[in-house]
């Protein structure tokens, strides 16, 4: 709260101070945004944290031979001699014994040594906690800046440091508070986006985010990357760089569909479409068309699940196309819509044929998911300003009719009631499209009549 009123005064140099702390490593040095070394004020001992291991024995092991040498030196001092004297005493240890007084002195000295060692470990733990708390306070400053100055081009300077902090603290449970806090800050959605930014810097960050997303550690991390990627897509699209957005998401689509280890999901793409204004949806609509054209047929994706995701992705983006309200915004989408729906019908015919043959290439569950996504896709297009393009593209061709007739005659599980309902809906796809458009018109008429009644009152 104290920092908030001054966020408008933050310069690049001041922000670099925050970035330097975020990049600083415990007990050592970090690098600021320009690559120069900056010293952290939290000089922490390199002793292993006993809280993480749960025992002091592990600390002794982690400390290595250096600790043993230190103990040996102090024990030698307790014996009353230096290195040579202690060696001589060691050689004659079989001949001489300590008396009670010497043993008491020796025990007191050992207790002092181990008490000192324990105090050092306690101090290291306290410094570690202080280091974590200090970074959390700096993260509070970073969050305040991002919230109050979301439209500043300096946001692009801060985000890479936060992303790197998330990556570097992911596998270390000691820094989980830092990791979780940084993820929450980066992944939060803000209404404003940076203006007057450097295009090359934004494109470089877009490339980095997509590469990290393809290898995300888990779904929360993927959602975080999806949020940043969506923000960058909006920034670049509004600057007239729709082709750059399409290329980045097209490359991620190829990774998702062809690499089994890819960590992407369809919501990575649909969340980006949700961030775009209706006038800038073309890049993601083209990605949906690419998914349908290249990967929706059996055998084109790395596995059946990814094939199904091509339909889910297209349906998800279509949910955002419904937001298009002007002919000017819908005109660039028309040809893409016709191609997408044409490819959808070809892919569905191939998928249904693969499902009813023996042995089936697609199981009943996956086929049901495909048909559900197709019903949603057709319905959403028909309820948008792209309805004319949908009516032009969708046809009850002989292949289409024959495929659904074969599915209707198939035994369970292909012939299950839920599957048959979807089959009847899609078999007459022209009627499905027309009926969806009629429902939209009826709804708009009711709303219009209701507004007229209110005005009369």
XYZ file of C-alpha atoms in Angstrom, residues 79 96-107:
13
model
C 43.938 -31.756 23.876
C 48.968 -42.760 28.592
C 45.429 -42.148 29.908
C 43.673 -38.922 30.897
C 43.068 -38.290 34.541
C 39.659 -37.068 35.753
C 40.557 -33.396 35.621
C 41.832 -33.666 32.039
C 38.711 -35.556 31.006
C 36.487 -32.846 32.485
C 38.337 -30.150 30.567
C 38.122 -32.248 27.408
C 34.361 -32.809 27.821
